[in-house]
CSV table of C-alpha atoms in Angstrom, one decimal:
chain,number,residue,atom,x,y,z
A,1,MET,CA,-0.2,0.0,-0.2
A,2,ASN,CA,1.2,3.3,-1.3
A,3,ARG,CA,1.1,5.4,2.2
A,4,ILE,CA,1.1,9.3,1.8
A,5,ASN,CA,1.9,11.8,4.1
A,6,ALA,CA,-0.8,14.4,4.1
A,7,TRP,CA,1.1,17.6,4.7
A,8,THR,CA,3.1,16.8,1.1
A,9,THR,CA,-0.5,17.2,0.0
A,10,TYR,CA,-1.3,20.9,0.4
A,11,ASN,CA,-0.7,24.1,-1.2
A,12,ALA,CA,-0.5,27.5,0.8
A,13,THR,CA,-4.2,28.4,1.4
A,14,GLN,CA,-4.7,24.4,1.9
A,15,LEU,CA,-2.3,24.6,4.8
A,16,LYS,CA,-3.8,28.3,6.4
A,17,ALA,CA,-7.1,26.1,6.4
A,18,VAL,CA,-5.3,23.0,8.5
A,19,ASP,CA,-3.9,26.1,11.0
A,20,LYS,CA,-7.4,27.4,11.0
A,21,PHE,CA,-9.1,24.3,12.0
A,22,ALA,CA,-6.5,23.5,14.5
A,23,ASP,CA,-7.0,26.7,16.3
A,24,GLN,CA,-10.8,26.0,16.5
A,25,TYR,CA,-10.7,22.4,17.3
A,26,LYS,CA,-8.2,23.9,20.3
A,27,VAL,CA,-11.2,26.1,21.9
A,28,PHE,CA,-13.3,23.4,21.5
A,29,LEU,CA,-11.3,21.1,23.8
A,30,ASP,CA,-10.6,23.7,26.0
A,31,ASN,CA,-14.0,24.2,26.6
A,32,SER,CA,-15.1,20.9,26.5
A,33,LYS,CA,-13.2,18.8,29.6
A,34,THR,CA,-16.5,16.9,30.7
A,35,GLU,CA,-18.9,15.6,28.5
A,36,ARG,CA,-21.7,18.2,29.8
A,37,GLU,CA,-19.0,21.1,28.8
A,38,ALA,CA,-19.1,19.5,25.6
A,39,ILE,CA,-22.5,19.3,25.4
A,40,ASP,CA,-22.9,22.8,25.8
A,41,THR,CA,-20.6,24.0,23.9
A,42,ILE,CA,-22.0,21.9,20.9
A,43,VAL,CA,-25.4,23.2,21.1
A,44,ASN,CA,-24.7,26.9,21.5
A,45,GLU,CA,-22.6,26.4,18.0
A,46,ILE,CA,-25.3,24.2,16.4
A,47,GLU,CA,-28.4,26.7,17.6
A,48,ALA,CA,-26.3,29.4,16.1
A,49,ALA,CA,-26.3,27.2,12.7
A,50,GLY,CA,-30.2,26.9,12.6
A,51,TYR,CA,-30.5,23.4,14.5
A,52,ARG,CA,-33.8,23.2,16.4
A,53,GLU,CA,-34.3,21.3,19.6
A,54,LEU,CA,-36.3,18.0,18.8
A,55,ASN,CA,-38.5,18.2,22.0
A,56,THR,CA,-39.8,21.9,21.0
A,57,LEU,CA,-41.4,20.4,17.8
A,58,ILE,CA,-42.8,17.4,19.1
A,59,GLY,CA,-46.8,17.5,19.2
A,60,GLY,CA,-46.6,20.3,16.9
A,61,LYS,CA,-48.1,20.6,13.3
A,62,THR,CA,-45.1,21.3,11.1
A,63,LYS,CA,-43.8,18.5,9.2
A,64,LEU,CA,-40.0,18.3,8.6
A,65,LYS,CA,-38.4,18.7,5.0
A,66,LYS,CA,-35.8,18.6,3.0
A,67,GLY,CA,-32.7,20.6,4.7
A,68,ASP,CA,-34.1,21.2,8.4
A,69,LYS,CA,-32.1,20.3,11.1
A,70,VAL,CA,-33.1,19.0,14.5
A,71,TYR,CA,-30.8,17.9,17.5
A,72,SER,CA,-31.8,16.0,20.5
A,73,VAL,CA,-29.8,16.2,23.6
A,74,TRP,CA,-30.1,13.4,26.6
A,75,MET,CA,-29.6,13.9,30.0
A,76,ASN,CA,-26.8,16.8,29.1
A,77,LYS,CA,-24.2,14.1,28.5
A,78,SER,CA,-25.5,12.9,24.6
A,79,ILE,CA,-26.8,14.3,21.7
A,80,ALA,CA,-27.9,13.6,18.1
A,81,MET,CA,-27.9,15.8,15.5
A,82,PHE,CA,-30.0,15.4,12.4
A,83,GLN,CA,-30.1,17.1,8.4
A,84,ILE,CA,-33.0,16.1,6.8
A,85,GLY,CA,-32.0,14.9,3.0
A,86,SER,CA,-34.2,14.5,0.0
A,87,ASP,CA,-34.3,10.5,0.3
A,88,PRO,CA,-36.5,9.0,2.8
A,89,MET,CA,-35.5,7.9,5.7
A,90,GLU,CA,-36.6,4.4,5.1
A,91,ALA,CA,-33.8,4.4,3.0
A,92,GLY,CA,-31.2,4.9,5.8
A,93,MET,CA,-29.3,7.8,7.0
A,94,ASN,CA,-25.6,8.5,6.8
A,95,ILE,CA,-24.3,8.4,10.6
A,96,LEU,CA,-21.1,10.3,12.0
A,97,GLY,CA,-20.8,8.9,15.7
A,98,ALA,CA,-18.2,9.6,18.1
A,99,HIS,CA,-17.6,10.0,22.0
A,100,ILE,CA,-17.1,12.8,24.0
A,101,ASP,CA,-15.9,11.0,27.1
A,102,SER,CA,-12.4,11.1,28.1
A,103,PRO,CA,-10.4,9.0,30.7
A,104,ARG,CA,-10.0,10.8,34.0
A,105,LEU,CA,-10.4,10.8,37.9
A,106,ASP,CA,-14.2,10.9,39.3
A,107,VAL,CA,-15.0,12.0,42.9
A,108,LYS,CA,-16.5,9.8,45.3
A,109,GLN,CA,-20.0,10.4,46.6
A,110,ASN,CA,-18.8,10.8,50.5
A,111,PRO,CA,-15.6,12.4,49.5
A,112,LEU,CA,-14.0,14.9,51.6
A,113,TYR,CA,-11.8,14.2,54.6
A,114,GLU,CA,-8.8,15.1,56.1
A,115,ASP,CA,-5.6,13.1,57.1
A,116,SER,CA,-2.7,14.7,59.1
A,117,GLN,CA,-3.6,18.2,58.5
A,118,ILE,CA,-4.3,17.7,54.9
A,119,ALA,CA,-7.4,17.7,53.2
A,120,TYR,CA,-8.6,15.4,50.5
A,121,LEU,CA,-11.5,14.2,47.9
A,122,ASP,CA,-11.5,10.7,47.4
A,123,THR,CA,-11.6,9.6,44.2
A,124,HIS,CA,-12.4,6.5,41.6
A,125,TYR,CA,-11.0,6.5,38.3
A,126,TYR,CA,-12.8,6.3,35.2
A,127,GLY,CA,-12.0,4.7,31.9
A,128,GLY,CA,-8.3,2.7,31.4
A,129,ILE,CA,-5.6,4.8,32.6
A,130,LYS,CA,-2.3,4.5,33.6
A,131,LYS,CA,-2.5,4.9,37.6
A,132,TYR,CA,1.0,6.6,38.0
A,133,GLN,CA,0.7,9.3,35.2
A,134,TYR,CA,-1.8,11.4,37.4
A,135,VAL,CA,0.5,12.0,40.8
A,136,ALA,CA,2.4,15.3,40.9
A,137,MET,CA,0.8,17.3,37.8
A,138,PRO,CA,-1.5,19.9,38.2
A,139,LEU,CA,-5.1,19.3,38.4
A,140,ALA,CA,-8.8,21.2,38.0
A,141,ILE,CA,-12.0,20.3,39.4
A,142,HIS,CA,-14.5,20.4,36.6
A,143,GLY,CA,-18.5,19.3,36.9
A,144,VAL,CA,-22.0,20.3,38.6
A,145,ILE,CA,-23.1,19.8,41.9
A,146,VAL,CA,-27.1,19.6,42.3
A,147,LYS,CA,-28.9,20.8,45.5
A,148,THR,CA,-32.0,19.4,46.5
A,149,ASP,CA,-34.1,22.4,45.8
A,150,GLY,CA,-32.9,22.0,42.5
A,151,THR,CA,-30.5,24.2,41.9
A,152,THR,CA,-27.3,23.3,39.9
A,153,VAL,CA,-23.6,24.2,40.5
A,154,GLN,CA,-21.2,24.7,38.5
A,155,LEU,CA,-17.5,24.4,39.1
A,156,ASN,CA,-14.5,24.7,36.9
A,157,VAL,CA,-11.8,25.2,39.0
A,158,GLY,CA,-7.8,25.2,38.1
A,159,GLU,CA,-8.0,26.3,34.5
A,160,ASP,CA,-7.4,30.5,34.9
A,161,GLU,CA,-4.3,32.0,35.9
A,162,ASP,CA,-5.5,33.0,39.0
A,163,ASP,CA,-7.3,30.0,40.0
A,164,PRO,CA,-5.9,27.1,42.5
A,165,VAL,CA,-4.6,23.9,41.3
A,166,PHE,CA,-5.0,20.7,42.8
A,167,PHE,CA,-2.9,17.7,42.8
A,168,VAL,CA,-2.1,13.6,44.0
A,169,SER,CA,0.9,13.6,45.7
A,170,ASP,CA,3.8,11.4,44.9
A,171,LEU,CA,6.5,9.4,47.1
A,172,LEU,CA,9.7,11.1,46.9
A,173,ILE,CA,12.3,9.4,45.3
A,174,HIS,CA,14.8,9.2,48.0
A,175,LEU,CA,12.2,7.0,50.2
A,176,ALA,CA,10.5,5.1,47.0
A,177,GLN,CA,13.3,2.2,47.1
A,178,ASP,CA,9.9,-0.3,48.1
A,179,GLN,CA,7.9,1.7,45.6
A,180,MET,CA,10.3,1.0,42.4
A,181,ALA,CA,10.4,-2.5,42.9
A,182,LYS,CA,6.5,-2.6,41.8
A,183,LYS,CA,4.9,-3.4,39.1
A,184,ALA,CA,3.8,-0.2,36.7
A,185,SER,CA,0.0,-1.0,37.5
A,186,ASN,CA,0.3,-1.2,41.0
A,187,VAL,CA,3.3,1.8,41.4
A,188,ILE,CA,0.2,3.9,42.4
A,189,GLU,CA,-3.1,2.1,44.0
A,190,GLY,CA,-6.4,3.0,42.9
A,191,GLU,CA,-7.3,4.2,46.7
A,192,ALA,CA,-4.0,6.5,46.6
A,193,LEU,CA,-5.5,8.8,43.6
A,194,ASP,CA,-7.0,11.1,46.4
A,195,LEU,CA,-7.1,14.8,45.5
A,196,ILE,CA,-5.2,17.1,47.7
A,197,VAL,CA,-7.8,19.9,48.4
A,198,GLY,CA,-6.0,22.2,51.1
A,199,ASN,CA,-4.1,22.6,54.4
A,200,ARG,CA,-5.0,25.8,56.2
A,201,PRO,CA,-6.9,24.8,59.6
A,202,PHE,CA,-10.4,26.5,60.4
A,203,VAL,CA,-9.7,28.7,63.5
A,204,ILE,CA,-12.1,31.3,64.8
A,205,GLU,CA,-11.2,32.2,68.8
A,206,LYS,CA,-14.1,32.9,70.9
A,207,ASP,CA,-12.8,36.4,71.3
A,208,GLU,CA,-13.0,36.9,67.9
A,209,LYS,CA,-16.3,35.6,67.7
A,210,GLU,CA,-17.4,38.2,70.8
A,211,LYS,CA,-16.0,41.1,68.9
A,212,ALA,CA,-18.1,40.7,66.3
A,213,ALA,CA,-21.2,40.4,68.2
A,214,LYS,CA,-20.1,43.4,69.9
A,215,LYS,CA,-19.5,45.4,66.0
A,216,ASN,CA,-22.8,43.9,65.0
A,217,THR,CA,-20.9,42.0,62.5
A,218,LYS,CA,-21.6,38.4,61.1
A,219,LEU,CA,-19.4,35.4,60.1
A,220,SER,CA,-19.8,34.8,56.9
A,221,ALA,CA,-22.2,32.2,56.2
A,222,GLY,CA,-19.7,29.3,55.3
A,223,GLU,CA,-17.8,30.1,58.6
A,224,GLN,CA,-21.0,29.8,60.4
A,225,TYR,CA,-21.9,26.5,58.5
A,226,ALA,CA,-18.8,24.8,59.7
A,227,ILE,CA,-19.1,26.2,63.1
A,228,ASP,CA,-22.8,24.4,63.0
A,229,ALA,CA,-21.4,21.6,61.5
A,230,GLU,CA,-18.4,21.3,64.0
A,231,LYS,CA,-21.0,21.3,66.7
A,232,ALA,CA,-23.1,19.1,65.5
A,233,GLU,CA,-20.7,16.6,64.5
A,234,LYS,CA,-18.9,16.8,68.1
A,235,ASP,CA,-22.3,16.3,69.4
A,236,GLU,CA,-23.3,12.9,67.6
A,237,SER,CA,-19.4,11.3,67.8
A,238,GLY,CA,-17.6,13.4,70.6
A,239,LYS,CA,-14.8,13.7,68.1
A,240,LEU,CA,-14.0,16.7,65.3
A,241,SER,CA,-12.9,15.2,61.8
A,242,GLY,CA,-10.3,17.9,61.4
A,243,ALA,CA,-10.0,22.0,61.3
A,244,VAL,CA,-8.7,21.7,57.8
A,245,LYS,CA,-11.6,19.8,56.3
A,246,ARG,CA,-13.6,21.9,58.2
A,247,GLY,CA,-11.8,25.1,56.3
A,248,ILE,CA,-12.6,23.3,52.8
A,249,VAL,CA,-16.3,23.1,54.1
A,250,ALA,CA,-16.4,27.3,55.1
A,251,ILE,CA,-14.8,28.0,51.5
A,252,LEU,CA,-17.6,25.5,49.2
A,253,ASN,CA,-20.5,26.8,51.2
A,254,ASP,CA,-19.2,30.8,50.6
A,255,LEU,CA,-18.4,30.3,47.1
A,256,TYR,CA,-20.8,27.6,46.1
A,257,GLY,CA,-23.7,27.6,48.6
A,258,ILE,CA,-23.2,24.3,49.3
A,259,THR,CA,-22.8,21.7,52.0
A,260,GLU,CA,-20.9,18.4,52.3
A,261,ASP,CA,-24.3,16.6,52.2
A,262,ASP,CA,-24.0,17.6,48.3
A,263,PHE,CA,-21.4,15.7,47.3
A,264,ILE,CA,-23.9,12.6,47.1
A,265,SER,CA,-26.1,14.3,44.4
A,266,ALA,CA,-22.5,15.8,42.3
A,267,GLU,CA,-20.7,14.5,39.4
A,268,LEU,CA,-17.1,16.3,39.8
A,269,GLU,CA,-14.7,15.2,37.4
A,270,ILE,CA,-10.5,15.5,37.9
A,271,VAL,CA,-8.8,16.3,34.5
A,272,PRO,CA,-5.5,17.8,33.7
A,273,ALA,CA,-5.0,21.6,34.3
A,274,GLY,CA,-4.4,23.8,31.2
A,275,LYS,CA,-5.1,24.4,27.9
A,276,ALA,CA,-4.4,22.6,24.5
A,277,ARG,CA,-0.7,23.5,23.0
A,278,ASP,CA,0.6,23.4,19.6
A,279,ALA,CA,3.5,20.6,19.8
A,280,GLY,CA,7.0,20.6,18.1
A,281,PHE,CA,9.2,23.7,16.3
A,282,ASP,CA,7.0,23.5,13.2
A,283,ARG,CA,3.6,23.6,15.5
A,284,SER,CA,2.1,20.2,13.3
A,285,MET,CA,1.2,19.0,16.3
A,286,ILE,CA,-1.3,19.6,19.3
A,287,LEU,CA,-0.8,18.4,22.7
A,288,GLY,CA,-4.0,18.3,24.8
A,289,TYR,CA,-6.5,16.3,27.2
A,290,GLY,CA,-9.3,14.2,25.8
A,291,HIS,CA,-8.3,13.9,22.0
A,292,ASP,CA,-9.4,10.5,22.6
A,293,ASP,CA,-12.3,10.8,21.1
A,294,ARG,CA,-13.2,14.6,21.1
A,295,VAL,CA,-10.7,14.9,18.3
A,296,CYS,CA,-13.2,12.7,16.1
A,297,ALA,CA,-16.2,14.4,17.8
A,298,TYR,CA,-15.4,18.1,16.7
A,299,PRO,CA,-14.7,17.0,12.9
A,300,SER,CA,-18.1,15.1,13.0
A,301,MET,CA,-19.9,17.9,14.4
A,302,ARG,CA,-18.6,20.3,12.1
A,303,ALA,CA,-18.9,18.1,8.9
A,304,ILE,CA,-22.7,17.5,9.5
A,305,LEU,CA,-22.6,21.8,9.8
A,306,ASP,CA,-20.8,22.4,6.7
A,307,VAL,CA,-22.6,20.0,4.6
A,308,LYS,CA,-25.4,21.4,2.3
A,309,ASN,CA,-28.3,19.8,0.1
A,310,VAL,CA,-27.8,15.7,1.2
A,311,LYS,CA,-29.8,13.1,-0.5
A,312,ARG,CA,-29.5,10.8,2.4
A,313,THR,CA,-30.5,12.1,6.3
A,314,SER,CA,-27.2,13.1,7.8
A,315,CYS,CA,-26.9,12.3,11.0
A,316,CYS,CA,-24.0,13.1,14.2
A,317,ILE,CA,-24.3,11.3,17.4
A,318,LEU,CA,-21.7,12.6,20.6
A,319,VAL,CA,-22.0,9.8,23.1
A,320,ASP,CA,-21.2,9.4,27.0
A,321,LYS,CA,-19.9,6.3,28.2
A,322,GLU,CA,-17.8,4.3,25.9
A,323,GLU,CA,-14.8,4.6,27.6
A,324,ILE,CA,-16.6,2.2,30.4
A,325,GLY,CA,-18.2,0.1,27.8
A,326,SER,CA,-20.8,2.2,26.3
A,327,VAL,CA,-23.2,1.4,29.3
A,328,GLY,CA,-26.3,3.5,31.2
A,329,ALA,CA,-28.6,6.1,30.1
A,330,THR,CA,-26.5,8.0,28.1
A,331,GLY,CA,-23.7,5.3,26.5
A,332,MET,CA,-24.4,3.9,22.9
A,333,ARG,CA,-26.4,0.7,24.5
A,334,SER,CA,-28.9,2.9,25.6
A,335,HIS,CA,-31.9,3.4,23.6
A,336,PHE,CA,-32.0,7.2,23.0
A,337,PHE,CA,-30.8,7.4,19.9
A,338,GLU,CA,-33.4,5.0,18.5
A,339,ASN,CA,-36.0,6.8,20.4
A,340,ALA,CA,-34.9,10.1,19.0
A,341,VAL,CA,-34.7,8.5,15.3
A,342,ALA,CA,-38.6,7.5,15.7
A,343,GLU,CA,-39.5,10.8,16.8
A,344,LEU,CA,-37.7,12.5,13.9
A,345,MET,CA,-39.3,10.1,11.7
A,346,ASN,CA,-42.8,10.8,13.3
A,347,LEU,CA,-42.4,14.9,12.5
A,348,THR,CA,-41.5,14.2,8.4
A,349,LYS,CA,-44.6,13.2,5.9
A,350,GLU,CA,-43.9,9.5,5.6
A,351,GLY,CA,-44.5,9.3,9.7
A,352,TYR,CA,-43.2,6.8,11.9
A,353,ASN,CA,-44.0,3.1,12.2
A,354,ASP,CA,-41.7,0.3,13.7
A,355,LEU,CA,-41.1,-1.4,10.2
A,356,ALA,CA,-39.9,2.0,8.9
A,357,LEU,CA,-37.5,2.6,11.6
A,358,ARG,CA,-36.2,-0.8,11.6
A,359,ARG,CA,-35.5,-0.2,7.8
A,360,CYS,CA,-34.1,3.0,8.0
A,361,LEU,CA,-31.6,1.9,10.8
A,362,ALA,CA,-31.0,-1.4,8.5
A,363,ASN,CA,-30.0,0.9,5.6
A,364,SER,CA,-28.1,3.6,7.1
A,365,CYS,CA,-24.3,3.7,7.0
A,366,MET,CA,-22.0,4.5,9.4
A,367,LEU,CA,-18.5,6.2,10.3
A,368,SER,CA,-17.8,5.0,13.8
A,369,SER,CA,-15.5,7.9,14.7
A,370,ASP,CA,-13.0,6.9,17.0
A,371,VAL,CA,-9.0,7.4,17.6
A,372,ASN,CA,-6.3,4.4,16.6
A,373,ALA,CA,-2.8,4.1,18.2
A,374,GLY,CA,-0.2,6.0,16.2
A,375,PHE,CA,3.0,4.4,16.0
A,376,ASP,CA,5.4,5.1,18.4
A,377,PRO,CA,8.9,4.1,17.4
A,378,SER,CA,10.0,4.5,20.9
A,379,TYR,CA,7.8,1.3,21.6
A,380,ALA,CA,7.9,-0.2,18.0
A,381,SER,CA,7.8,-3.8,19.3
A,382,CYS,CA,4.0,-3.2,20.3
A,383,PHE,CA,3.0,-2.5,16.7
A,384,GLU,CA,3.1,-4.3,13.3
A,385,LYS,CA,4.4,-2.0,11.1
A,386,LYS,CA,2.6,-2.8,7.9
A,387,ASN,CA,-1.0,-2.1,9.5
A,388,ALA,CA,-0.2,1.0,12.0
A,389,SER,CA,-1.5,4.3,11.6
A,390,TYR,CA,1.1,7.3,11.6
A,391,LEU,CA,1.1,10.5,12.7
A,392,GLY,CA,0.5,12.5,8.8
A,393,GLY,CA,-0.9,9.5,7.6
A,394,GLY,CA,-4.4,11.0,7.2
A,395,LEU,CA,-7.9,9.7,8.1
A,396,VAL,CA,-7.4,6.4,9.9
A,397,PHE,CA,-9.8,3.6,8.7
A,398,SER,CA,-9.9,0.0,11.1
A,399,LYS,CA,-11.8,-2.8,9.4
A,400,PHE,CA,-12.2,-4.4,12.7
A,401,THR,CA,-11.2,-3.6,16.6
A,402,GLY,CA,-11.1,-5.9,19.5
A,403,SER,CA,-8.6,-7.8,21.0
A,404,ARG,CA,-6.8,-10.8,19.8
A,405,GLY,CA,-9.0,-12.7,17.6
A,406,LYS,CA,-10.7,-9.7,16.4
A,407,SER,CA,-13.1,-10.6,20.5
A,408,GLY,CA,-15.9,-8.1,20.4
A,409,SER,CA,-15.0,-6.3,17.0
A,410,ASN,CA,-17.5,-5.3,14.3
A,411,ASP,CA,-15.9,-6.1,11.5
A,412,ALA,CA,-16.6,-3.9,8.4
A,413,ASN,CA,-18.3,-5.7,5.1
A,414,ALA,CA,-15.6,-5.2,2.0
A,415,GLU,CA,-18.5,-3.6,-0.3
A,416,PHE,CA,-19.1,-0.9,2.0
A,417,ILE,CA,-15.2,-0.2,2.5
A,418,ALA,CA,-14.9,0.1,-1.7
A,419,GLU,CA,-17.6,2.4,-1.9
A,420,ILE,CA,-15.8,4.5,0.4
A,421,ARG,CA,-12.7,4.3,-1.2
A,422,LYS,CA,-14.7,4.9,-4.3
A,423,ALA,CA,-15.5,8.5,-2.7
A,424,TYR,CA,-12.3,9.5,-1.0
A,425,GLU,CA,-10.6,9.4,-4.3
A,426,LYS,CA,-13.2,11.5,-6.0
A,427,ASP,CA,-12.5,13.8,-3.0
A,428,LYS,CA,-8.7,13.2,-3.0
A,429,ILE,CA,-9.3,12.5,0.9
A,430,VAL,CA,-5.7,11.2,2.6
A,431,TYR,CA,-6.3,8.3,4.1
A,432,GLN,CA,-4.6,4.9,5.8
A,433,THR,CA,-6.0,1.8,7.0
A,434,ALA,CA,-4.7,-0.2,10.5
A,435,GLU,CA,-5.4,-2.2,13.4
A,436,LEU,CA,-4.6,-0.9,17.0
A,437,GLY,CA,-1.5,-3.0,18.0
A,438,LYS,CA,-0.2,-6.5,17.4
A,439,VAL,CA,-2.4,-9.4,17.0
A,440,ASP,CA,-1.6,-11.0,20.7
A,441,VAL,CA,-0.6,-7.9,22.7
A,442,GLY,CA,-3.7,-6.2,23.4
A,443,GLY,CA,-6.8,-4.5,21.1
A,444,GLY,CA,-9.6,-2.0,21.9
A,445,GLY,CA,-13.2,-1.1,21.2
A,446,THR,CA,-15.4,1.5,20.0
A,447,ILE,CA,-19.4,2.2,19.4
A,448,ALA,CA,-19.1,0.3,16.2
A,449,TYR,CA,-20.4,-3.1,17.1
A,450,ILE,CA,-23.1,-1.1,18.7
A,451,LEU,CA,-24.7,0.5,15.7
A,452,ALA,CA,-24.2,-2.7,13.7
A,453,LEU,CA,-26.4,-4.4,15.8
A,454,TYR,CA,-29.0,-2.6,13.7
A,455,GLY,CA,-28.0,-4.5,10.6
A,456,MET,CA,-26.1,-1.6,9.0
A,457,ASN,CA,-22.6,-1.0,7.4
A,458,VAL,CA,-20.5,0.0,10.1
A,459,ILE,CA,-16.7,1.0,10.0
A,460,ASP,CA,-14.2,2.4,12.5
A,461,ALA,CA,-12.8,6.0,10.7
A,462,GLY,CA,-10.7,8.3,13.1
A,463,VAL,CA,-7.1,9.7,14.2
A,464,ALA,CA,-4.2,8.4,15.0
A,465,VAL,CA,-3.2,9.5,18.4
A,466,LEU,CA,0.5,9.2,20.4
A,467,ASN,CA,0.0,8.8,24.3
A,468,MET,CA,-3.6,7.4,24.0
A,469,HIS,CA,-5.4,7.5,27.3
A,470,ALA,CA,-2.6,9.7,29.4
A,471,PRO,CA,-3.0,13.1,30.8
A,472,TRP,CA,-2.3,15.0,27.6
A,473,GLU,CA,-2.1,13.1,24.0
A,474,ALA,CA,-0.8,14.0,21.0
A,475,ILE,CA,-2.2,14.2,17.3
A,476,SER,CA,-1.4,15.7,13.8
A,477,LYS,CA,-2.9,18.7,12.8
A,478,ALA,CA,-2.9,17.5,9.3
A,479,ASP,CA,-4.9,14.3,10.4
A,480,LEU,CA,-7.4,15.8,12.0
A,481,TYR,CA,-8.4,18.0,8.9
A,482,GLU,CA,-8.5,15.0,7.0
A,483,ALA,CA,-10.7,13.8,9.1
A,484,TYR,CA,-13.1,16.9,8.8
A,485,ARG,CA,-12.6,16.7,4.9
A,486,GLY,CA,-13.5,12.8,4.9
A,487,TYR,CA,-16.4,13.1,7.7
A,488,VAL,CA,-17.8,15.8,5.2
A,489,SER,CA,-17.0,13.6,2.0
A,490,PHE,CA,-18.9,10.7,3.7
A,491,LEU,CA,-22.4,12.3,4.4
A,492,GLN,CA,-22.0,14.1,0.5
A,493,ASN,CA,-21.6,11.1,-1.3
A,494,ILE,CA,-22.2,7.5,-0.1
A,495,ASP,CA,-25.2,5.8,-1.3
A,496,PHE,CA,-25.1,2.8,0.0
A,497,ARG,CA,-26.8,-0.1,1.1
A,498,ASN,CA,-27.4,-4.0,1.6
A,499,GLU,CA,-29.1,-5.6,-1.2
């Protein structure tokens, strides 16, 4: 197979387009470090482009027609976008599907504690990580806390220059003889990934309280809450959990109006602090958190925004929970997507019935837009070079994923692949094919097999990534741009169904 480096195919105008698209992607990446943030960012952009929310149309008399743009959000963590084509939906859709969750640390429901005058938040890691990569680096807290009165408090601490950051400590090298002898998987235990959030004790002397009373001044709401919590704790157990912890409780109450019990209904994610950056003297790469899989989600969204006059209805699905098996109400295994398509069909002239829905899904074609492992010469023994993806090699097609004997894999049909090849040769899309490492070394999965359950044609198509699942991952700007071009070509050109 003749491999092409995408950089060598660009003229000066195209190079400017590559850089512009990369800059726009970096902004998206910085604003979308959690699923909820990604959904907020996406909805703002697509509504500005004329997309209407599906729920606002249900029950109305207006029928959707060619060119109409509709979206449906599920639990603020997954979204499906549709642009109605000229063909009946029963003939099938062209679908781009990616995920917007990434490996990280999640805060537990009873997280705040103090040990040896240091306050911590207890965490549980999410997805496949090398635990030792999360120690001794600046971390940020993103997420929401929902109070019992229905109020939602949003947190985003650690990203601005004036924000504090947080960290997980590591053992100093001078005392680490036993630690260094452990296997990499055990160097840092999961229960040791607790976030350090404070060290200053909460102390208000009695005379300070008296002075405040005489001057008719009051303690802050957080200080009063901490004092009341201290009294209640002492009355109940006769013990106190620690002055540093009470100081954190007071701060959280003052800043956000939350109590310690509000952690029960919180979703807080611990992610690397800092912005995505250009990498390399030539600025050819981007180093950032969450390329897997937002590097495919962003060009997928841009493709459906930019494509015009489609024959088959275009769809872009961006989902949660892929990193833990696509489970739960917001994962691809949920029926939210199928339900959204049914509601959409019901708003068209052809209307909804179960058989039409089944035909629509079976006749659809999909690019499961997910990343592949970029070939790394430093770890060449894990790759089979002829069938590896390379940075700069363009959009990556993976006929199958899974592990070892293709276990758990979708395996795309040759006829479908040929149809895509024809379209990409016409549009001069730079692409490559790859597996995820050597056959016996490991493997991975995507959402492809879940959509294939409907009988539709599906193949994985994404971007090569170095440092995959690390706090900071790296991609090529050229591959990002070819992914966007390839996704547009797919939505515009593919008209294929099983015979």
